[in-house]
mmCIF file with all atom_site columns, C-alpha atoms in Angstrom:
data_model
loop_
_atom_site.group_PDB
_atom_site.id
_atom_site.type_symbol
_atom_site.label_atom_id
_atom_site.label_alt_id
_atom_site.label_comp_id
_atom_site.label_asym_id
_atom_site.label_entity_id
_atom_site.label_seq_id
_atom_site.pdbx_PDB_ins_code
_atom_site.Cartn_x
_atom_site.Cartn_y
_atom_site.Cartn_z
_atom_site.occupancy
_atom_site.B_iso_or_equiv
_atom_site.pdbx_formal_charge
_atom_site.auth_seq_id
_atom_site.auth_comp_id
_atom_site.auth_asym_id
_atom_site.auth_atom_id
_atom_site.pdbx_PDB_model_num
ATOM 1   C CA . MET J 1 1   ? 6.611   -28.578 -21.807 1.00 48.00 ? 1   MET J CA 1
ATOM 2   C CA . ARG J 1 2   ? 6.843   -25.105 -20.424 1.00 59.00 ? 2   ARG J CA 1
ATOM 3   C CA . THR J 1 3   ? 3.044   -25.400 -19.034 1.00 58.00 ? 3   THR J CA 1
ATOM 4   C CA . ARG J 1 4   ? 3.774   -29.311 -17.065 1.00 60.00 ? 4   ARG J CA 1
ATOM 5   C CA . ARG J 1 5   ? 6.675   -26.593 -15.510 1.00 63.00 ? 5   ARG J CA 1
ATOM 6   C CA . TRP J 1 6   ? 4.253   -23.320 -15.030 1.00 62.00 ? 6   TRP J CA 1
ATOM 7   C CA . LEU J 1 7   ? 1.967   -25.736 -13.166 1.00 64.00 ? 7   LEU J CA 1
ATOM 8   C CA . TRP J 1 8   ? 3.731   -28.237 -11.579 1.00 60.00 ? 8   TRP J CA 1
ATOM 9   C CA . ARG J 1 9   ? 2.321   -26.439 -7.806  1.00 61.00 ? 9   ARG J CA 1
ATOM 10  C CA . TRP J 1 10  ? -1.053  -27.796 -8.919  1.00 66.00 ? 10  TRP J CA 1
ATOM 11  C CA . ARG J 1 11  ? 0.289   -31.400 -9.122  1.00 71.00 ? 11  ARG J CA 1
ATOM 12  C CA . ASN J 1 12  ? 0.499   -34.122 -6.841  1.00 76.00 ? 12  ASN J CA 1
ATOM 13  C CA . ASN J 1 13  ? 4.331   -33.814 -5.137  1.00 75.00 ? 13  ASN J CA 1
ATOM 14  C CA . PRO J 1 14  ? 5.285   -35.481 -2.085  1.00 76.00 ? 14  PRO J CA 1
ATOM 15  C CA . LEU J 1 15  ? 8.068   -32.521 -1.882  1.00 76.00 ? 15  LEU J CA 1
ATOM 16  C CA . LYS J 1 16  ? 5.684   -30.039 -2.564  1.00 79.00 ? 16  LYS J CA 1
ATOM 17  C CA . ARG J 1 17  ? 4.969   -27.826 0.723   1.00 84.00 ? 17  ARG J CA 1
ATOM 18  C CA . ARG J 1 18  ? 2.399   -26.402 2.558   1.00 86.00 ? 18  ARG J CA 1
ATOM 19  C CA . SER J 1 19  ? 3.517   -23.015 1.079   1.00 87.00 ? 19  SER J CA 1
ATOM 20  C CA . ASP J 1 20  ? 4.511   -23.678 -2.730  1.00 85.00 ? 20  ASP J CA 1
ATOM 21  C CA . ARG J 1 21  ? 0.351   -24.581 -2.217  1.00 86.00 ? 21  ARG J CA 1
ATOM 22  C CA . ALA J 1 22  ? -0.451  -20.911 -0.889  1.00 89.00 ? 22  ALA J CA 1
ATOM 23  C CA . GLU J 1 23  ? 1.480   -19.332 -3.619  1.00 89.00 ? 23  GLU J CA 1
ATOM 24  C CA . ALA J 1 24  ? -0.158  -21.395 -5.827  1.00 87.00 ? 24  ALA J CA 1
ATOM 25  C CA . TRP J 1 25  ? -3.242  -19.946 -4.372  1.00 90.00 ? 25  TRP J CA 1
ATOM 26  C CA . ALA J 1 26  ? -2.247  -16.291 -3.513  1.00 92.00 ? 26  ALA J CA 1
ATOM 27  C CA . GLY J 1 27  ? -1.398  -16.347 -7.988  1.00 91.00 ? 27  GLY J CA 1
ATOM 28  C CA . LEU J 1 28  ? -4.567  -17.818 -8.993  1.00 91.00 ? 28  LEU J CA 1
ATOM 29  C CA . ALA J 1 29  ? -5.981  -15.282 -6.556  1.00 95.00 ? 29  ALA J CA 1
ATOM 30  C CA . ALA J 1 30  ? -4.472  -12.376 -8.093  1.00 95.00 ? 30  ALA J CA 1
ATOM 31  C CA . GLY J 1 31  ? -5.304  -13.956 -12.082 1.00 94.00 ? 31  GLY J CA 1
ATOM 32  C CA . LEU J 1 32  ? -8.843  -13.931 -10.834 1.00 96.00 ? 32  LEU J CA 1
ATOM 33  C CA . ILE J 1 33  ? -8.942  -10.863 -9.285  1.00 96.00 ? 33  ILE J CA 1
ATOM 34  C CA . MET J 1 34  ? -7.496  -9.236  -12.333 1.00 96.00 ? 34  MET J CA 1
ATOM 35  C CA . ALA J 1 35  ? -9.255  -10.264 -14.842 1.00 96.00 ? 35  ALA J CA 1
ATOM 36  C CA . VAL J 1 36  ? -12.542 -9.314  -12.746 1.00 97.00 ? 36  VAL J CA 1
ATOM 37  C CA . THR J 1 37  ? -11.459 -5.894  -11.538 1.00 96.00 ? 37  THR J CA 1
ATOM 38  C CA . ALA J 1 38  ? -9.340  -4.039  -14.313 1.00 96.00 ? 38  ALA J CA 1
ATOM 39  C CA . PRO J 1 39  ? -12.329 -4.402  -16.426 1.00 96.00 ? 39  PRO J CA 1
ATOM 40  C CA . LEU J 1 40  ? -14.400 -2.716  -13.815 1.00 97.00 ? 40  LEU J CA 1
ATOM 41  C CA . THR J 1 41  ? -12.370 -0.079  -12.488 1.00 97.00 ? 41  THR J CA 1
ATOM 42  C CA . GLY J 1 42  ? -11.345 0.685   -16.182 1.00 96.00 ? 42  GLY J CA 1
ATOM 43  C CA . ALA J 1 43  ? -15.206 0.988   -16.261 1.00 96.00 ? 43  ALA J CA 1
ATOM 44  C CA . LEU J 1 44  ? -16.039 2.914   -13.696 1.00 96.00 ? 44  LEU J CA 1
ATOM 45  C CA . ALA J 1 45  ? -13.105 5.748   -14.393 1.00 96.00 ? 45  ALA J CA 1
ATOM 46  C CA . SER J 1 46  ? -14.058 5.678   -18.297 1.00 95.00 ? 46  SER J CA 1
ATOM 47  C CA . ASP J 1 47  ? -17.478 6.874   -17.314 1.00 94.00 ? 47  ASP J CA 1
ATOM 48  C CA . ALA J 1 48  ? -17.279 8.690   -14.461 1.00 93.00 ? 48  ALA J CA 1
ATOM 49  C CA . VAL J 1 49  ? -14.284 11.090  -16.776 1.00 92.00 ? 49  VAL J CA 1
ATOM 50  C CA . ALA J 1 50  ? -16.798 11.289  -19.267 1.00 92.00 ? 50  ALA J CA 1
ATOM 51  C CA . GLY J 1 51  ? -19.604 12.154  -17.523 1.00 88.00 ? 51  GLY J CA 1
ATOM 52  C CA . ASN J 1 52  ? -17.504 14.808  -15.946 1.00 86.00 ? 52  ASN J CA 1
ATOM 53  C CA . LEU J 1 53  ? -16.132 16.435  -19.541 1.00 84.00 ? 53  LEU J CA 1
ATOM 54  C CA . ARG J 1 54  ? -19.590 16.076  -20.955 1.00 81.00 ? 54  ARG J CA 1
ATOM 55  C CA . ASP J 1 55  ? -21.453 17.776  -17.700 1.00 76.00 ? 55  ASP J CA 1
ATOM 56  C CA . GLN J 1 56  ? -20.304 21.143  -17.546 1.00 74.00 ? 56  GLN J CA 1
ATOM 57  C CA . PRO J 1 57  ? -22.634 23.644  -15.959 1.00 72.00 ? 57  PRO J CA 1
ATOM 58  C CA . GLY J 1 58  ? -23.135 27.089  -16.162 1.00 76.00 ? 58  GLY J CA 1
ATOM 59  C CA . LEU J 1 59  ? -21.863 27.165  -19.933 1.00 79.00 ? 59  LEU J CA 1
ATOM 60  C CA . HIS J 1 60  ? -23.770 29.235  -22.689 1.00 78.00 ? 60  HIS J CA 1
ATOM 61  C CA . ARG J 1 61  ? -22.987 29.933  -26.044 1.00 83.00 ? 61  ARG J CA 1
ATOM 62  C CA . THR J 1 62  ? -23.783 33.969  -27.049 1.00 84.00 ? 62  THR J CA 1
ATOM 63  C CA . SER J 1 63  ? -22.081 36.264  -30.012 1.00 83.00 ? 63  SER J CA 1
ATOM 64  C CA . ALA J 1 64  ? -19.791 38.311  -29.736 1.00 85.00 ? 64  ALA J CA 1
ATOM 65  C CA . VAL J 1 65  ? -18.691 40.894  -31.674 1.00 86.00 ? 65  VAL J CA 1
ATOM 66  C CA . LEU J 1 66  ? -14.196 41.073  -33.008 1.00 81.00 ? 66  LEU J CA 1
ATOM 67  C CA . ARG J 1 67  ? -13.037 44.897  -31.609 1.00 84.00 ? 67  ARG J CA 1
ATOM 68  C CA . GLU J 1 68  ? -9.423  44.417  -33.210 1.00 83.00 ? 68  GLU J CA 1
ATOM 69  C CA . ASP J 1 69  ? -8.706  41.645  -36.206 1.00 80.00 ? 69  ASP J CA 1
ATOM 70  C CA . ALA J 1 70  ? -7.407  39.300  -34.899 1.00 76.00 ? 70  ALA J CA 1
ATOM 71  C CA . PRO J 1 71  ? -3.598  38.561  -35.496 1.00 77.00 ? 71  PRO J CA 1
ATOM 72  C CA . THR J 1 72  ? -2.741  35.562  -37.631 1.00 76.00 ? 72  THR J CA 1
ATOM 73  C CA . THR J 1 73  ? 0.653   33.077  -37.905 1.00 68.00 ? 73  THR J CA 1
ATOM 74  C CA . ASP J 1 74  ? 1.423   33.493  -41.861 1.00 60.00 ? 74  ASP J CA 1
ATOM 75  C CA . GLY J 1 75  ? 5.004   32.715  -41.945 1.00 54.00 ? 75  GLY J CA 1
ATOM 76  C CA . VAL J 1 76  ? 5.235   32.393  -37.861 1.00 56.00 ? 76  VAL J CA 1
ATOM 77  C CA . SER J 1 77  ? 6.151   28.579  -36.840 1.00 53.00 ? 77  SER J CA 1
ATOM 78  C CA . THR J 1 78  ? 3.621   27.530  -33.607 1.00 56.00 ? 78  THR J CA 1
ATOM 79  C CA . VAL J 1 79  ? 3.921   25.264  -31.408 1.00 58.00 ? 79  VAL J CA 1
ATOM 80  C CA . SER J 1 80  ? 0.134   23.890  -31.690 1.00 58.00 ? 80  SER J CA 1
ATOM 81  C CA . ASP J 1 81  ? -1.821  22.714  -34.385 1.00 61.00 ? 81  ASP J CA 1
ATOM 82  C CA . ASP J 1 82  ? -4.726  25.306  -32.290 1.00 63.00 ? 82  ASP J CA 1
ATOM 83  C CA . PRO J 1 83  ? -6.029  27.892  -35.571 1.00 73.00 ? 83  PRO J CA 1
ATOM 84  C CA . THR J 1 84  ? -7.125  30.044  -32.880 1.00 77.00 ? 84  THR J CA 1
ATOM 85  C CA . VAL J 1 85  ? -5.737  33.276  -30.888 1.00 78.00 ? 85  VAL J CA 1
ATOM 86  C CA . LEU J 1 86  ? -6.905  34.933  -27.977 1.00 81.00 ? 86  LEU J CA 1
ATOM 87  C CA . THR J 1 87  ? -8.411  38.360  -29.548 1.00 83.00 ? 87  THR J CA 1
ATOM 88  C CA . GLU J 1 88  ? -10.418 41.466  -27.623 1.00 86.00 ? 88  GLU J CA 1
ATOM 89  C CA . VAL J 1 89  ? -14.469 41.235  -28.201 1.00 86.00 ? 89  VAL J CA 1
ATOM 90  C CA . SER J 1 90  ? -17.545 42.991  -26.484 1.00 87.00 ? 90  SER J CA 1
ATOM 91  C CA . TRP J 1 91  ? -20.828 40.472  -25.633 1.00 84.00 ? 91  TRP J CA 1
ATOM 92  C CA . GLU J 1 92  ? -23.784 41.100  -23.605 1.00 82.00 ? 92  GLU J CA 1
ATOM 93  C CA . THR J 1 93  ? -24.104 38.713  -20.963 1.00 77.00 ? 93  THR J CA 1
ATOM 94  C CA . ALA J 1 94  ? -27.391 36.662  -19.467 1.00 73.00 ? 94  ALA J CA 1
ATOM 95  C CA . ASP J 1 95  ? -28.694 40.319  -17.874 1.00 76.00 ? 95  ASP J CA 1
ATOM 96  C CA . GLY J 1 96  ? -27.889 42.131  -20.932 1.00 77.00 ? 96  GLY J CA 1
ATOM 97  C CA . ARG J 1 97  ? -24.879 43.730  -19.320 1.00 81.00 ? 97  ARG J CA 1
ATOM 98  C CA . SER J 1 98  ? -21.954 45.028  -22.341 1.00 85.00 ? 98  SER J CA 1
ATOM 99  C CA . ARG J 1 99  ? -18.944 43.004  -21.183 1.00 86.00 ? 99  ARG J CA 1
ATOM 100 C CA . SER J 1 100 ? -15.891 43.026  -22.916 1.00 85.00 ? 100 SER J CA 1
ATOM 101 C CA . GLY J 1 101 ? -12.153 40.400  -22.780 1.00 84.00 ? 101 GLY J CA 1
ATOM 102 C CA . ARG J 1 102 ? -10.245 38.318  -24.502 1.00 85.00 ? 102 ARG J CA 1
ATOM 103 C CA . ALA J 1 103 ? -11.256 35.365  -26.110 1.00 82.00 ? 103 ALA J CA 1
ATOM 104 C CA . PRO J 1 104 ? -10.277 33.025  -28.456 1.00 81.00 ? 104 PRO J CA 1
ATOM 105 C CA . VAL J 1 105 ? -11.129 33.667  -32.229 1.00 81.00 ? 105 VAL J CA 1
ATOM 106 C CA . GLU J 1 106 ? -9.551  32.091  -35.275 1.00 82.00 ? 106 GLU J CA 1
ATOM 107 C CA . THR J 1 107 ? -6.409  33.840  -37.055 1.00 81.00 ? 107 THR J CA 1
ATOM 108 C CA . GLY J 1 108 ? -6.819  36.115  -39.216 1.00 80.00 ? 108 GLY J CA 1
ATOM 109 C CA . THR J 1 109 ? -10.860 37.705  -38.434 1.00 82.00 ? 109 THR J CA 1
ATOM 110 C CA . PRO J 1 110 ? -11.406 41.051  -39.207 1.00 85.00 ? 110 PRO J CA 1
ATOM 111 C CA . GLU J 1 111 ? -12.545 43.676  -37.085 1.00 83.00 ? 111 GLU J CA 1
ATOM 112 C CA . GLY J 1 112 ? -16.619 44.139  -36.337 1.00 86.00 ? 112 GLY J CA 1
ATOM 113 C CA . THR J 1 113 ? -17.215 40.546  -37.368 1.00 85.00 ? 113 THR J CA 1
ATOM 114 C CA . ARG J 1 114 ? -20.177 38.517  -34.866 1.00 88.00 ? 114 ARG J CA 1
ATOM 115 C CA . VAL J 1 115 ? -17.822 35.316  -33.631 1.00 86.00 ? 115 VAL J CA 1
ATOM 116 C CA . GLN J 1 116 ? -19.647 32.607  -30.866 1.00 85.00 ? 116 GLN J CA 1
ATOM 117 C CA . LEU J 1 117 ? -18.029 32.197  -27.518 1.00 83.00 ? 117 LEU J CA 1
ATOM 118 C CA . TRP J 1 118 ? -18.716 30.408  -25.120 1.00 82.00 ? 118 TRP J CA 1
ATOM 119 C CA . LEU J 1 119 ? -18.871 32.066  -21.535 1.00 81.00 ? 119 LEU J CA 1
ATOM 120 C CA . ASP J 1 120 ? -18.781 29.978  -18.302 1.00 79.00 ? 120 ASP J CA 1
ATOM 121 C CA . GLY J 1 121 ? -21.423 30.971  -15.048 1.00 76.00 ? 121 GLY J CA 1
ATOM 122 C CA . ARG J 1 122 ? -19.802 34.358  -13.924 1.00 78.00 ? 122 ARG J CA 1
ATOM 123 C CA . GLY J 1 123 ? -20.248 35.543  -18.341 1.00 76.00 ? 123 GLY J CA 1
ATOM 124 C CA . MET J 1 124 ? -16.709 35.537  -19.161 1.00 80.00 ? 124 MET J CA 1
ATOM 125 C CA . PRO J 1 125 ? -15.456 33.983  -21.692 1.00 81.00 ? 125 PRO J CA 1
ATOM 126 C CA . HIS J 1 126 ? -14.248 30.050  -21.215 1.00 78.00 ? 126 HIS J CA 1
ATOM 127 C CA . GLN J 1 127 ? -12.684 27.298  -23.635 1.00 79.00 ? 127 GLN J CA 1
ATOM 128 C CA . PRO J 1 128 ? -15.733 25.785  -25.136 1.00 79.00 ? 128 PRO J CA 1
ATOM 129 C CA . PRO J 1 129 ? -16.473 22.372  -23.788 1.00 80.00 ? 129 PRO J CA 1
ATOM 130 C CA . PRO J 1 130 ? -14.652 18.836  -25.599 1.00 83.00 ? 130 PRO J CA 1
ATOM 131 C CA . ASP J 1 131 ? -16.932 17.436  -28.438 1.00 84.00 ? 131 ASP J CA 1
ATOM 132 C CA . ALA J 1 132 ? -17.838 13.730  -28.487 1.00 87.00 ? 132 ALA J CA 1
ATOM 133 C CA . THR J 1 133 ? -14.090 12.869  -29.984 1.00 91.00 ? 133 THR J CA 1
ATOM 134 C CA . GLU J 1 134 ? -12.323 14.317  -26.761 1.00 89.00 ? 134 GLU J CA 1
ATOM 135 C CA . VAL J 1 135 ? -14.747 12.527  -24.128 1.00 90.00 ? 135 VAL J CA 1
ATOM 136 C CA . SER J 1 136 ? -14.460 9.299   -25.294 1.00 93.00 ? 136 SER J CA 1
ATOM 137 C CA . VAL J 1 137 ? -10.364 9.442   -25.884 1.00 94.00 ? 137 VAL J CA 1
ATOM 138 C CA . GLU J 1 138 ? -9.674  11.289  -22.894 1.00 93.00 ? 138 GLU J CA 1
ATOM 139 C CA . SER J 1 139 ? -12.590 8.627   -20.765 1.00 95.00 ? 139 SER J CA 1
ATOM 140 C CA . GLY J 1 140 ? -10.717 5.789   -22.801 1.00 95.00 ? 140 GLY J CA 1
ATOM 141 C CA . ALA J 1 141 ? -6.990  6.898   -21.562 1.00 96.00 ? 141 ALA J CA 1
ATOM 142 C CA . ALA J 1 142 ? -8.616  7.287   -17.679 1.00 96.00 ? 142 ALA J CA 1
ATOM 143 C CA . GLY J 1 143 ? -10.298 4.095   -17.877 1.00 96.00 ? 143 GLY J CA 1
ATOM 144 C CA . GLY J 1 144 ? -7.261  2.529   -19.812 1.00 96.00 ? 144 GLY J CA 1
ATOM 145 C CA . ALA J 1 145 ? -4.723  3.967   -16.500 1.00 97.00 ? 145 ALA J CA 1
ATOM 146 C CA . VAL J 1 146 ? -7.200  3.256   -13.763 1.00 97.00 ? 146 VAL J CA 1
ATOM 147 C CA . ALA J 1 147 ? -7.028  -0.328  -15.396 1.00 97.00 ? 147 ALA J CA 1
ATOM 148 C CA . VAL J 1 148 ? -2.839  -0.553  -15.448 1.00 97.00 ? 148 VAL J CA 1
ATOM 149 C CA . GLY J 1 149 ? -2.637  0.597   -12.617 1.00 97.00 ? 149 GLY J CA 1
ATOM 150 C CA . THR J 1 150 ? -5.660  -1.690  -10.970 1.00 97.00 ? 150 THR J CA 1
ATOM 151 C CA . CYS J 1 151 ? -3.252  -4.965  -12.460 1.00 96.00 ? 151 CYS J CA 1
ATOM 152 C CA . PHE J 1 152 ? -0.133  -3.315  -10.781 1.00 97.00 ? 152 PHE J CA 1
ATOM 153 C CA . LEU J 1 153 ? -1.821  -3.165  -7.961  1.00 97.00 ? 153 LEU J CA 1
ATOM 154 C CA . VAL J 1 154 ? -2.785  -6.355  -7.721  1.00 96.00 ? 154 VAL J CA 1
ATOM 155 C CA . GLY J 1 155 ? 0.400   -7.890  -9.010  1.00 95.00 ? 155 GLY J CA 1
ATOM 156 C CA . SER J 1 156 ? 2.191   -6.008  -6.476  1.00 96.00 ? 156 SER J CA 1
ATOM 157 C CA . GLY J 1 157 ? 0.265   -7.793  -3.346  1.00 96.00 ? 157 GLY J CA 1
ATOM 158 C CA . ALA J 1 158 ? 1.073   -11.317 -5.091  1.00 95.00 ? 158 ALA J CA 1
ATOM 159 C CA . TRP J 1 159 ? 4.515   -10.053 -5.387  1.00 95.00 ? 159 TRP J CA 1
ATOM 160 C CA . VAL J 1 160 ? 4.259   -9.452  -1.660  1.00 96.00 ? 160 VAL J CA 1
ATOM 161 C CA . VAL J 1 161 ? 2.337   -13.103 -0.811  1.00 95.00 ? 161 VAL J CA 1
ATOM 162 C CA . ARG J 1 162 ? 5.240   -14.636 -2.576  1.00 93.00 ? 162 ARG J CA 1
ATOM 163 C CA . ARG J 1 163 ? 8.287   -12.449 -0.964  1.00 95.00 ? 163 ARG J CA 1
ATOM 164 C CA . ARG J 1 164 ? 6.660   -13.609 2.304   1.00 96.00 ? 164 ARG J CA 1
ATOM 165 C CA . LEU J 1 165 ? 6.652   -17.254 1.673   1.00 93.00 ? 165 LEU J CA 1
ATOM 166 C CA . ASP J 1 166 ? 9.797   -17.016 0.748   1.00 92.00 ? 166 ASP J CA 1
ATOM 167 C CA . ALA J 1 167 ? 11.467  -15.768 3.479   1.00 95.00 ? 167 ALA J CA 1
ATOM 168 C CA . GLY J 1 168 ? 9.542   -18.832 5.551   1.00 93.00 ? 168 GLY J CA 1
ATOM 169 C CA . ARG J 1 169 ? 10.382  -20.788 3.660   1.00 91.00 ? 169 ARG J CA 1
ATOM 170 C CA . ASP J 1 170 ? 14.469  -19.830 3.709   1.00 93.00 ? 170 ASP J CA 1
ATOM 171 C CA . LYS J 1 171 ? 13.852  -19.459 7.659   1.00 94.00 ? 171 LYS J CA 1
ATOM 172 C CA . ASP J 1 172 ? 12.686  -23.425 7.341   1.00 91.00 ? 172 ASP J CA 1
ATOM 173 C CA . TRP J 1 173 ? 15.505  -24.441 5.327   1.00 91.00 ? 173 TRP J CA 1
ATOM 174 C CA . GLU J 1 174 ? 17.928  -22.959 7.595   1.00 93.00 ? 174 GLU J CA 1
ATOM 175 C CA . ARG J 1 175 ? 16.009  -24.619 10.718  1.00 92.00 ? 175 ARG J CA 1
ATOM 176 C CA . GLU J 1 176 ? 16.062  -28.114 8.769   1.00 89.00 ? 176 GLU J CA 1
ATOM 177 C CA . TRP J 1 177 ? 19.589  -27.356 8.180   1.00 90.00 ? 177 TRP J CA 1
ATOM 178 C CA . ALA J 1 178 ? 20.626  -26.557 11.402  1.00 89.00 ? 178 ALA J CA 1
ATOM 179 C CA . THR J 1 179 ? 19.435  -30.109 12.971  1.00 88.00 ? 179 THR J CA 1
ATOM 180 C CA . VAL J 1 180 ? 20.806  -32.103 9.680   1.00 87.00 ? 180 VAL J CA 1
ATOM 181 C CA . GLY J 1 181 ? 24.143  -30.000 8.512   1.00 83.00 ? 181 GLY J CA 1
ATOM 182 C CA . PRO J 1 182 ? 25.799  -31.182 11.794  1.00 83.00 ? 182 PRO J CA 1
ATOM 183 C CA . ARG J 1 183 ? 26.094  -35.158 10.844  1.00 81.00 ? 183 ARG J CA 1
ATOM 184 C CA . TRP J 1 184 ? 26.718  -34.475 7.329   1.00 81.00 ? 184 TRP J CA 1
ATOM 185 C CA . SER J 1 185 ? 29.585  -32.579 7.451   1.00 78.00 ? 185 SER J CA 1
ATOM 186 C CA . LYS J 1 186 ? 30.636  -34.846 10.923  1.00 72.00 ? 186 LYS J CA 1
ATOM 187 C CA . ARG J 1 187 ? 30.570  -31.837 12.821  1.00 60.00 ? 187 ARG J CA 1
ATOM 188 C CA . ASP J 1 188 ? 29.502  -31.978 17.106  1.00 54.00 ? 188 ASP J CA 1
#
């Protein structure tokens, strides 16, 4: 029964207006556009985000020495599950100069310990690049959001088309009623 009601615009009906056919075709077009463009735009966005996350030019790994004990979070409640804290370290740049600064180090690491450090193109400490899991989760989320946004955009366009058709049907109805109404109500 529901299918019959949904497909009424496609059946032959002497009362079917031109605007009903236009609305049916607009709905079909919107559905097809969503079915094709949402996966496509989602996949393109996902690939772009994954490429940006994977390709971080200028990042390279080096070894650094802790200049102080890394603080511990024993007995302290933290907001993050990240087991690192910013600690003073020293390292050598690619051109052999010695530098020092604060970098993320595992909590509780003693002074003098060698740790791995990621440096950017200027030789400053940087967060490590995301691993494969982070890349896939973030790119998947971005692709999904873009696909949903595409569906919303196309659906909004179909809604606007329907509202315009409804407005035209209302004007037609008012014009026809202005002709027929006085005869039915026996007014001059």
